[in-house]
mmCIF file of C-alpha atoms in Angstrom:
data_model
loop_
_atom_site.group_PDB
_atom_site.id
_atom_site.type_symbol
_atom_site.label_atom_id
_atom_site.label_comp_id
_atom_site.label_asym_id
_atom_site.label_seq_id
_atom_site.Cartn_x
_atom_site.Cartn_y
_atom_site.Cartn_z
ATOM 1 C CA MET A 1 80.466 104.519 99.246
ATOM 2 C CA THR A 2 83.958 105.526 100.193
ATOM 3 C CA LYS A 3 86.190 107.331 97.749
ATOM 4 C CA LEU A 4 88.423 104.278 97.677
ATOM 5 C CA SER A 5 85.478 102.163 96.620
ATOM 6 C CA LYS A 6 84.800 104.670 93.857
ATOM 7 C CA PHE A 7 88.407 104.321 92.694
ATOM 8 C CA LEU A 8 88.026 100.570 92.521
ATOM 9 C CA VAL A 9 84.732 100.642 90.714
ATOM 10 C CA THR A 10 86.190 103.111 88.231
ATOM 11 C CA ALA A 11 89.216 100.915 87.732
ATOM 12 C CA LEU A 12 87.216 97.763 87.195
ATOM 13 C CA LEU A 13 84.897 99.524 84.790
ATOM 14 C CA ALA A 14 87.885 100.862 82.874
ATOM 15 C CA SER A 15 89.292 97.377 82.693
ATOM 16 C CA THR A 16 86.111 96.077 81.157
ATOM 17 C CA LEU A 17 85.822 98.880 78.657
ATOM 18 C CA GLY A 18 89.428 99.574 77.862
ATOM 19 C CA PHE A 19 91.461 96.405 78.062
ATOM 20 C CA GLY A 20 88.985 93.718 77.103
ATOM 21 C CA ALA A 21 90.299 90.225 76.600
ATOM 22 C CA THR A 22 93.732 90.974 78.066
ATOM 23 C CA LEU A 23 92.215 91.076 81.553
ATOM 24 C CA PRO A 24 92.491 89.924 84.203
ATOM 25 C CA ALA A 25 96.143 88.948 84.565
ATOM 26 C CA LEU A 26 96.223 85.229 83.899
ATOM 27 C CA ALA A 27 97.922 82.635 86.047
ATOM 28 C CA GLN A 28 99.803 81.074 83.168
ATOM 29 C CA ALA A 29 103.278 81.114 81.741
ATOM 30 C CA LYS A 30 103.855 84.057 79.444
ATOM 31 C CA THR A 31 106.706 86.130 78.062
ATOM 32 C CA ASP A 32 105.472 89.734 78.056
ATOM 33 C CA PHE A 33 105.060 91.742 81.243
ATOM 34 C CA LYS A 34 103.997 95.264 82.137
ATOM 35 C CA VAL A 35 105.243 97.267 85.126
ATOM 36 C CA ALA A 36 103.790 100.580 86.360
ATOM 37 C CA TRP A 37 105.569 103.120 88.511
ATOM 38 C CA SER A 38 104.980 106.700 89.663
ATOM 39 C CA ILE A 39 107.137 109.666 90.632
ATOM 40 C CA TYR A 40 108.708 109.234 94.078
ATOM 41 C CA VAL A 41 112.337 109.255 95.173
ATOM 42 C CA GLY A 42 112.279 105.559 96.053
ATOM 43 C CA TRP A 43 110.800 104.575 92.709
ATOM 44 C CA MET A 44 112.785 106.814 90.341
ATOM 45 C CA PRO A 45 115.285 103.977 89.718
ATOM 46 C CA TRP A 46 112.642 102.229 87.582
ATOM 47 C CA GLY A 47 112.596 105.056 85.051
ATOM 48 C CA TYR A 48 116.386 105.231 85.013
ATOM 49 C CA ALA A 49 116.650 101.461 84.548
ATOM 50 C CA ALA A 50 114.228 101.550 81.624
ATOM 51 C CA ASP A 51 116.037 104.458 79.974
ATOM 52 C CA ASN A 52 119.528 103.020 80.381
ATOM 53 C CA GLY A 53 119.187 99.456 79.194
ATOM 54 C CA ILE A 54 119.074 97.760 82.599
ATOM 55 C CA VAL A 55 115.501 96.549 82.139
ATOM 56 C CA GLN A 56 116.379 95.247 78.699
ATOM 57 C CA LYS A 57 119.482 93.458 80.035
ATOM 58 C CA TRP A 58 117.540 91.448 82.620
ATOM 59 C CA ALA A 59 114.575 90.820 80.376
ATOM 60 C CA ASP A 60 116.944 89.423 77.746
ATOM 61 C CA LYS A 61 118.603 87.218 80.345
ATOM 62 C CA TYR A 62 115.306 85.500 81.058
ATOM 63 C CA GLY A 63 113.933 85.599 77.512
ATOM 64 C CA ILE A 64 111.035 87.896 78.356
ATOM 65 C CA THR A 65 109.932 91.452 77.642
ATOM 66 C CA ILE A 66 109.217 93.992 80.366
ATOM 67 C CA GLU A 67 107.417 97.213 79.489
ATOM 68 C CA VAL A 68 107.951 99.889 82.155
ATOM 69 C CA THR A 69 105.395 102.722 82.241
ATOM 70 C CA GLN A 70 105.523 105.904 84.309
ATOM 71 C CA PHE A 71 102.292 107.262 85.783
ATOM 72 C CA ASN A 72 101.964 110.868 86.876
ATOM 73 C CA ASP A 73 99.064 109.932 89.166
ATOM 74 C CA TYR A 74 99.961 107.426 91.875
ATOM 75 C CA VAL A 75 96.402 106.309 92.579
ATOM 76 C CA GLU A 76 95.792 105.700 88.897
ATOM 77 C CA SER A 77 98.852 103.430 88.676
ATOM 78 C CA MET A 78 97.469 101.284 91.500
ATOM 79 C CA ASN A 79 94.004 101.247 89.997
ATOM 80 C CA GLN A 80 95.385 100.070 86.666
ATOM 81 C CA TYR A 81 97.334 97.289 88.394
ATOM 82 C CA THR A 82 94.284 96.284 90.417
ATOM 83 C CA ALA A 83 92.252 96.154 87.219
ATOM 84 C CA GLY A 84 94.781 93.714 85.761
ATOM 85 C CA ALA A 85 96.321 95.996 83.141
ATOM 86 C CA TYR A 86 99.772 95.644 84.742
ATOM 87 C CA ASP A 87 101.609 92.709 86.265
ATOM 88 C CA ALA A 88 103.494 94.753 88.834
ATOM 89 C CA VAL A 89 103.403 98.238 90.358
ATOM 90 C CA THR A 90 105.232 100.426 92.839
ATOM 91 C CA LEU A 91 103.248 101.245 95.969
ATOM 92 C CA THR A 92 103.493 101.441 99.750
ATOM 93 C CA ASN A 93 102.693 98.686 102.212
ATOM 94 C CA MET A 94 99.502 100.441 103.276
ATOM 95 C CA ASP A 95 98.245 101.109 99.772
ATOM 96 C CA GLY A 96 99.066 97.533 98.768
ATOM 97 C CA LEU A 97 96.651 96.354 101.431
ATOM 98 C CA SER A 98 93.935 98.954 100.897
ATOM 99 C CA ILE A 99 93.762 98.910 97.089
ATOM 100 C CA PRO A 100 94.755 95.673 95.303
ATOM 101 C CA ALA A 101 94.446 93.355 98.304
ATOM 102 C CA ALA A 102 91.138 94.840 99.483
ATOM 103 C CA GLY A 103 90.066 94.780 95.841
ATOM 104 C CA GLY A 104 90.574 91.002 95.774
ATOM 105 C CA VAL A 105 93.887 90.916 93.873
ATOM 106 C CA ASP A 106 96.349 88.536 95.525
ATOM 107 C CA THR A 107 99.550 90.561 95.598
ATOM 108 C CA THR A 108 103.140 89.755 96.577
ATOM 109 C CA ALA A 109 105.804 92.230 97.655
ATOM 110 C CA VAL A 110 108.774 91.180 95.533
ATOM 111 C CA ILE A 111 111.075 94.040 96.544
ATOM 112 C CA ILE A 112 111.171 96.096 99.726
ATOM 113 C CA GLY A 113 113.291 98.946 98.436
ATOM 114 C CA ASP A 114 113.233 101.423 101.304
ATOM 115 C CA PHE A 115 111.139 103.065 103.940
ATOM 116 C CA SER A 116 110.265 106.711 104.151
ATOM 117 C CA ASN A 117 112.479 108.403 106.708
ATOM 118 C CA GLY A 118 111.274 111.969 106.351
ATOM 119 C CA ASN A 119 109.954 112.050 102.804
ATOM 120 C CA ASP A 120 106.345 112.155 103.995
ATOM 121 C CA ALA A 121 105.501 115.191 106.102
ATOM 122 C CA VAL A 122 102.824 117.172 107.905
ATOM 123 C CA ILE A 123 103.306 120.813 106.913
ATOM 124 C CA LEU A 124 101.705 123.849 108.525
ATOM 125 C CA LYS A 125 101.449 127.362 107.173
ATOM 126 C CA ASP A 126 102.493 130.193 109.509
ATOM 127 C CA GLN A 127 102.671 127.787 112.454
ATOM 128 C CA THR A 128 105.687 125.917 113.818
ATOM 129 C CA ALA A 129 104.241 123.348 116.238
ATOM 130 C CA LEU A 130 102.107 120.282 115.509
ATOM 131 C CA ALA A 131 99.618 121.251 118.227
ATOM 132 C CA ALA A 132 98.528 124.190 116.060
ATOM 133 C CA ILE A 133 96.896 121.783 113.599
ATOM 134 C CA LYS A 134 93.889 121.420 115.907
ATOM 135 C CA GLY A 135 90.745 122.789 114.276
ATOM 136 C CA GLN A 136 92.346 123.252 110.866
ATOM 137 C CA PRO A 137 91.393 121.788 107.479
ATOM 138 C CA VAL A 138 94.154 119.394 106.395
ATOM 139 C CA ASN A 139 94.674 118.771 102.670
ATOM 140 C CA LEU A 140 95.924 115.310 101.724
ATOM 141 C CA VAL A 141 95.233 112.351 99.474
ATOM 142 C CA GLU A 142 92.460 110.760 101.470
ATOM 143 C CA PHE A 143 93.075 107.159 102.584
ATOM 144 C CA SER A 144 96.697 107.240 101.383
ATOM 145 C CA VAL A 145 99.829 106.967 103.519
ATOM 146 C CA SER A 146 99.470 110.703 104.061
ATOM 147 C CA HIS A 147 96.211 110.007 105.867
ATOM 148 C CA TYR A 148 97.979 107.343 107.922
ATOM 149 C CA LEU A 149 100.822 109.747 108.760
ATOM 150 C CA LEU A 150 98.290 112.347 109.881
ATOM 151 C CA ALA A 151 96.648 109.788 112.163
ATOM 152 C CA ARG A 152 100.013 108.873 113.694
ATOM 153 C CA ALA A 153 100.923 112.564 114.104
ATOM 154 C CA LEU A 154 97.645 113.371 115.813
ATOM 155 C CA GLU A 155 98.046 110.329 118.049
ATOM 156 C CA SER A 156 101.514 111.516 119.088
ATOM 157 C CA ALA A 157 100.024 114.842 120.164
ATOM 158 C CA GLY A 158 97.067 113.370 122.042
ATOM 159 C CA MET A 159 94.588 114.239 119.296
ATOM 160 C CA SER A 160 92.514 112.324 116.773
ATOM 161 C CA GLU A 161 90.996 112.992 113.365
ATOM 162 C CA ARG A 162 87.996 114.490 115.121
ATOM 163 C CA ASP A 163 90.255 117.451 115.926
ATOM 164 C CA VAL A 164 90.826 118.368 112.241
ATOM 165 C CA ASN A 165 88.907 118.464 108.973
ATOM 166 C CA VAL A 166 90.426 116.273 106.249
ATOM 167 C CA VAL A 167 90.158 117.720 102.715
ATOM 168 C CA ASN A 168 90.837 115.258 99.906
ATOM 169 C CA THR A 169 93.318 116.707 97.388
ATOM 170 C CA SER A 170 95.002 115.072 94.396
ATOM 171 C CA ASP A 171 98.789 114.763 94.670
ATOM 172 C CA PRO A 172 99.532 116.710 91.437
ATOM 173 C CA ASP A 173 97.604 119.650 92.934
ATOM 174 C CA MET A 174 99.424 119.830 96.269
ATOM 175 C CA VAL A 175 102.056 122.498 95.592
ATOM 176 C CA GLY A 176 99.603 124.887 93.975
ATOM 177 C CA ALA A 177 96.986 124.283 96.644
ATOM 178 C CA PHE A 178 99.367 125.151 99.471
ATOM 179 C CA GLN A 179 99.834 128.607 97.958
ATOM 180 C CA THR A 180 96.125 129.416 98.154
ATOM 181 C CA PRO A 181 94.813 131.337 101.185
ATOM 182 C CA ASP A 182 92.375 128.633 102.305
ATOM 183 C CA VAL A 183 95.020 125.912 102.671
ATOM 184 C CA THR A 184 96.791 126.070 106.025
ATOM 185 C CA ALA A 185 97.793 122.469 106.702
ATOM 186 C CA MET A 186 98.867 119.705 104.354
ATOM 187 C CA VAL A 187 100.231 116.176 104.397
ATOM 188 C CA THR A 188 102.091 114.973 101.329
ATOM 189 C CA TRP A 189 105.280 113.337 100.122
ATOM 190 C CA ASN A 190 108.388 114.204 98.155
ATOM 191 C CA PRO A 191 109.038 115.769 95.722
ATOM 192 C CA MET A 192 106.052 117.938 96.724
ATOM 193 C CA VAL A 193 107.315 118.253 100.305
ATOM 194 C CA SER A 194 110.587 119.841 99.171
ATOM 195 C CA GLU A 195 108.792 122.307 96.911
ATOM 196 C CA ILE A 196 106.341 123.318 99.622
ATOM 197 C CA LEU A 197 109.001 123.641 102.326
ATOM 198 C CA ALA A 198 110.884 126.044 100.050
ATOM 199 C CA LEU A 199 108.022 128.498 100.575
ATOM 200 C CA PRO A 200 108.653 131.017 103.355
ATOM 201 C CA ASP A 201 105.515 130.265 105.361
ATOM 202 C CA ALA A 202 105.811 126.445 105.465
ATOM 203 C CA THR A 203 107.066 124.367 108.413
ATOM 204 C CA ASN A 204 107.560 120.617 108.667
ATOM 205 C CA VAL A 205 105.994 119.732 112.045
ATOM 206 C CA PHE A 206 105.906 115.911 111.822
ATOM 207 C CA ASN A 207 107.290 113.455 109.309
ATOM 208 C CA SER A 208 107.870 109.803 108.624
ATOM 209 C CA ALA A 209 111.219 109.878 110.442
ATOM 210 C CA ASP A 210 109.079 110.096 113.583
ATOM 211 C CA ILE A 211 107.587 106.668 112.747
ATOM 212 C CA PRO A 212 110.602 104.900 111.151
ATOM 213 C CA GLY A 213 109.937 101.722 109.206
ATOM 214 C CA GLU A 214 106.150 102.166 108.973
ATOM 215 C CA ILE A 215 105.786 103.647 105.463
ATOM 216 C CA ILE A 216 107.477 101.056 103.277
ATOM 217 C CA ASP A 217 108.046 101.382 99.530
ATOM 218 C CA LEU A 218 107.552 98.239 97.497
ATOM 219 C CA MET A 219 107.519 96.705 94.058
ATOM 220 C CA VAL A 220 104.622 94.263 94.131
ATOM 221 C CA ALA A 221 103.413 91.748 91.565
ATOM 222 C CA ASN A 222 100.283 89.732 90.977
ATOM 223 C CA THR A 223 100.822 86.574 93.014
ATOM 224 C CA ASP A 224 99.407 84.221 90.386
ATOM 225 C CA VAL A 225 101.451 85.801 87.616
ATOM 226 C CA LEU A 226 104.562 85.583 89.760
ATOM 227 C CA ALA A 227 103.941 81.945 90.674
ATOM 228 C CA ALA A 228 103.549 80.985 87.018
ATOM 229 C CA ASN A 229 106.495 83.140 85.929
ATOM 230 C CA PRO A 230 109.218 83.211 88.597
ATOM 231 C CA ASP A 231 111.708 84.529 86.049
ATOM 232 C CA PHE A 232 109.696 87.749 86.021
ATOM 233 C CA GLY A 233 110.335 88.160 89.755
ATOM 234 C CA LYS A 234 114.018 87.353 89.306
ATOM 235 C CA ALA A 235 114.324 89.930 86.540
ATOM 236 C CA LEU A 236 112.659 92.620 88.676
ATOM 237 C CA VAL A 237 115.107 92.032 91.500
ATOM 238 C CA GLY A 238 118.060 91.914 89.123
ATOM 239 C CA ILE A 239 117.025 95.227 87.586
ATOM 240 C CA TRP A 240 116.627 96.784 90.994
ATOM 241 C CA TYR A 241 120.038 95.893 92.426
ATOM 242 C CA ASP A 242 121.900 96.664 89.231
ATOM 243 C CA THR A 243 120.351 100.116 89.419
ATOM 244 C CA MET A 244 121.021 100.440 93.150
ATOM 245 C CA SER A 245 124.704 99.695 92.619
ATOM 246 C CA ILE A 246 124.937 102.555 90.123
ATOM 247 C CA MET A 247 122.860 105.197 91.877
ATOM 248 C CA THR A 248 124.490 104.734 95.293
ATOM 249 C CA ALA A 249 128.053 104.735 93.947
ATOM 250 C CA ASP A 250 130.373 107.621 94.743
ATOM 251 C CA THR A 251 131.489 107.774 91.130
ATOM 252 C CA PRO A 252 130.831 110.038 88.140
ATOM 253 C CA GLU A 253 128.396 107.401 86.852
ATOM 254 C CA GLY A 254 126.566 107.404 90.186
ATOM 255 C CA ALA A 255 126.363 111.195 90.233
ATOM 256 C CA ALA A 256 125.050 111.184 86.665
ATOM 257 C CA ALA A 257 122.374 108.663 87.635
ATOM 258 C CA ARG A 258 121.274 110.761 90.607
ATOM 259 C CA GLN A 259 121.199 113.836 88.411
ATOM 260 C CA ALA A 260 119.086 112.054 85.805
ATOM 261 C CA MET A 261 116.638 110.847 88.465
ATOM 262 C CA GLY A 262 116.504 114.323 89.971
ATOM 263 C CA VAL A 263 115.685 115.945 86.650
ATOM 264 C CA ALA A 264 113.090 113.264 85.905
ATOM 265 C CA SER A 265 111.371 114.018 89.214
ATOM 266 C CA GLY A 266 111.329 117.766 88.664
ATOM 267 C CA THR A 267 114.401 118.764 90.637
ATOM 268 C CA ASP A 268 118.169 118.362 90.181
ATOM 269 C CA GLN A 269 120.956 116.229 91.615
ATOM 270 C CA ALA A 270 121.122 118.216 94.863
ATOM 271 C CA GLY A 271 117.359 118.109 95.259
ATOM 272 C CA PHE A 272 117.257 114.398 94.601
ATOM 273 C CA GLU A 273 120.063 113.716 97.050
ATOM 274 C CA ALA A 274 118.212 115.736 99.685
ATOM 275 C CA GLN A 275 115.231 113.421 99.167
ATOM 276 C CA LEU A 276 117.497 110.388 99.355
ATOM 277 C CA ALA A 277 118.700 111.660 102.722
ATOM 278 C CA ALA A 278 115.111 111.336 103.927
ATOM 279 C CA THR A 279 114.866 107.784 102.584
ATOM 280 C CA LYS A 280 116.174 104.661 104.282
ATOM 281 C CA LEU A 281 117.304 102.798 101.185
ATOM 282 C CA PHE A 282 118.309 99.164 101.304
ATOM 283 C CA PRO A 283 121.111 99.359 98.753
ATOM 284 C CA THR A 284 122.019 95.691 99.042
ATOM 285 C CA PRO A 285 119.724 92.657 98.960
ATOM 286 C CA ALA A 286 121.130 91.436 102.286
ATOM 287 C CA GLU A 287 119.890 94.605 104.001
ATOM 288 C CA ALA A 288 116.465 94.219 102.403
ATOM 289 C CA VAL A 289 116.263 90.586 103.528
ATOM 290 C CA ALA A 290 117.111 91.604 107.098
ATOM 291 C CA PHE A 291 114.348 94.236 107.151
ATOM 292 C CA THR A 292 111.790 91.997 105.438
ATOM 293 C CA THR A 293 112.303 89.115 107.858
ATOM 294 C CA ALA A 294 112.493 91.212 111.044
ATOM 295 C CA PRO A 295 109.617 90.811 113.546
ATOM 296 C CA GLU A 296 108.872 94.537 113.357
ATOM 297 C CA LEU A 297 107.197 94.021 109.957
ATOM 298 C CA ALA A 298 104.334 92.158 111.626
ATOM 299 C CA THR A 299 103.918 94.950 114.170
ATOM 300 C CA THR A 300 103.819 97.554 111.414
ATOM 301 C CA MET A 301 101.321 95.655 109.288
ATOM 302 C CA ASP A 302 99.104 95.064 112.301
ATOM 303 C CA ARG A 303 99.076 98.804 112.952
ATOM 304 C CA VAL A 304 98.378 99.546 109.272
ATOM 305 C CA ARG A 305 95.520 97.061 108.918
ATOM 306 C CA THR A 306 93.921 98.413 112.089
ATOM 307 C CA PHE A 307 94.045 101.930 110.644
ATOM 308 C CA LEU A 308 92.488 100.740 107.391
ATOM 309 C CA PHE A 309 89.731 98.829 109.158
ATOM 310 C CA ASP A 310 88.933 101.861 111.297
ATOM 311 C CA LYS A 311 88.549 103.847 108.050
ATOM 312 C CA GLY A 312 86.332 101.196 106.459
ATOM 313 C CA LEU A 313 88.939 100.442 103.789
ATOM 314 C CA LEU A 314 89.134 96.668 104.096
ATOM 315 C CA GLY A 315 85.940 96.050 102.192
ATOM 316 C CA SER A 316 82.288 96.820 102.651
ATOM 317 C CA GLY A 317 80.965 95.209 105.818
ATOM 318 C CA ALA A 318 84.351 93.872 106.921
ATOM 319 C CA PRO A 319 83.744 92.525 110.430
ATOM 320 C CA SER A 320 87.284 93.099 111.693
ATOM 321 C CA ALA A 321 90.861 93.885 110.697
ATOM 322 C CA ASP A 322 91.332 90.124 110.288
ATOM 323 C CA VAL A 323 89.190 90.004 107.144
ATOM 324 C CA ILE A 324 92.209 90.044 104.789
ATOM 325 C CA GLY A 325 95.098 87.705 105.440
ATOM 326 C CA ILE A 326 98.647 89.110 105.315
ATOM 327 C CA GLU A 327 101.312 86.446 104.871
ATOM 328 C CA LEU A 328 104.697 87.223 106.375
ATOM 329 C CA PRO A 329 108.021 85.848 105.094
ATOM 330 C CA ASP A 330 108.059 83.056 107.705
ATOM 331 C CA GLY A 331 104.663 81.799 106.496
ATOM 332 C CA THR A 332 102.655 83.079 109.428
ATOM 333 C CA VAL A 333 99.478 84.959 108.591
ATOM 334 C CA LEU A 334 97.974 88.050 110.147
ATOM 335 C CA GLY A 335 94.210 87.769 109.815
ATOM 336 C CA ASP A 336 92.205 85.276 107.771
ATOM 337 C CA ALA A 337 94.477 82.488 106.516
ATOM 338 C CA ALA A 338 91.726 81.469 104.082
ATOM 339 C CA ASN A 339 91.721 84.915 102.472
ATOM 340 C CA VAL A 340 95.390 85.854 102.068
ATOM 341 C CA LYS A 341 95.657 88.739 99.597
ATOM 342 C CA LEU A 342 98.937 90.428 100.554
ATOM 343 C CA ARG A 343 102.148 88.490 100.888
ATOM 344 C CA PHE A 344 105.654 89.449 101.929
ATOM 345 C CA THR A 345 108.463 87.230 100.755
ATOM 346 C CA ALA A 346 112.226 87.339 101.043
ATOM 347 C CA SER A 347 112.657 84.621 98.406
ATOM 348 C CA TYR A 348 113.669 86.795 95.470
ATOM 349 C CA LEU A 349 115.702 89.147 97.623
ATOM 350 C CA SER A 350 117.552 86.137 99.057
ATOM 351 C CA MET A 351 118.382 84.936 95.545
ATOM 352 C CA ALA A 352 119.969 88.316 94.864
ATOM 353 C CA ALA A 353 121.836 88.212 98.185
ATOM 354 C CA ASP A 354 123.152 84.761 97.278
ATOM 355 C CA SER A 355 124.109 85.884 93.740
ATOM 356 C CA ALA A 356 121.671 83.240 92.483
ATOM 357 C CA LEU A 357 119.712 85.273 89.967
#
């Protein structure tokens, strides 16, 4: 059994024991919704929006309630969503396919907020070139986007995973682990990357800016819940762009927002802005629509699903990367059209672009 499978079994068991009759998320009209998010530069706006009345504003507009919960453990937030305890969650395009979709939860990407443009990095200790990674143990969250980034890095240098030894490490443990003698190579994401690179023996030898547009940060929702409650999707998008307009503004209010998000993520305004510089944000809905509907999304998702299939992460006994269907904004499907479990849509983003929320 893969570790991912263990995560899913644990999550489903927890759902049975801990949440009882509230699960799974039901495909029916309702008024109360739960959103999970975890610490990452591209997702910090959700905490700010909850703390500053923006979530409340949009929930009130549509006559619903939205409870926003921060998770310190990214994998746990996805497991809880997959188990049905939350209606929506922040995650990457790869994790959306490997965890909820592969776990059988039909999931729709409501918001494409940004892509990592340097926030995810391969870091070596006492070495300055990627080639030096050969033969080393590499600490990372196994089967996460860090694992994907490692595969792409090794590919760029004419190597494969057979040339290293992957060591699964929890993301809260990364900074401490790098400072132990046995850890010499690591793949992780911000804010951990910034903390580790502040150490004198750490060098960034490959990062997500080398594969632009491939590690995409999303807010996804249960497809059935979204279909029965489109106002929930509208509220999510409204919250997001209200917050974007504040945090990207060159105003005292914008600076205060960036400072608040920096502090909440364990750094300060300067640290947060450094992370933003390594993030390709889509500050307006029109920019997000353009990225979401571009043909490159299909190329990226084809590459991602191939990686996941090669790792055995598309389900036990999956015969090919086609086993899970991925619906693109134009309605075309990568893979099995009878088993679509991950969907990309520009519908809600387009409403925001058209000021139709």
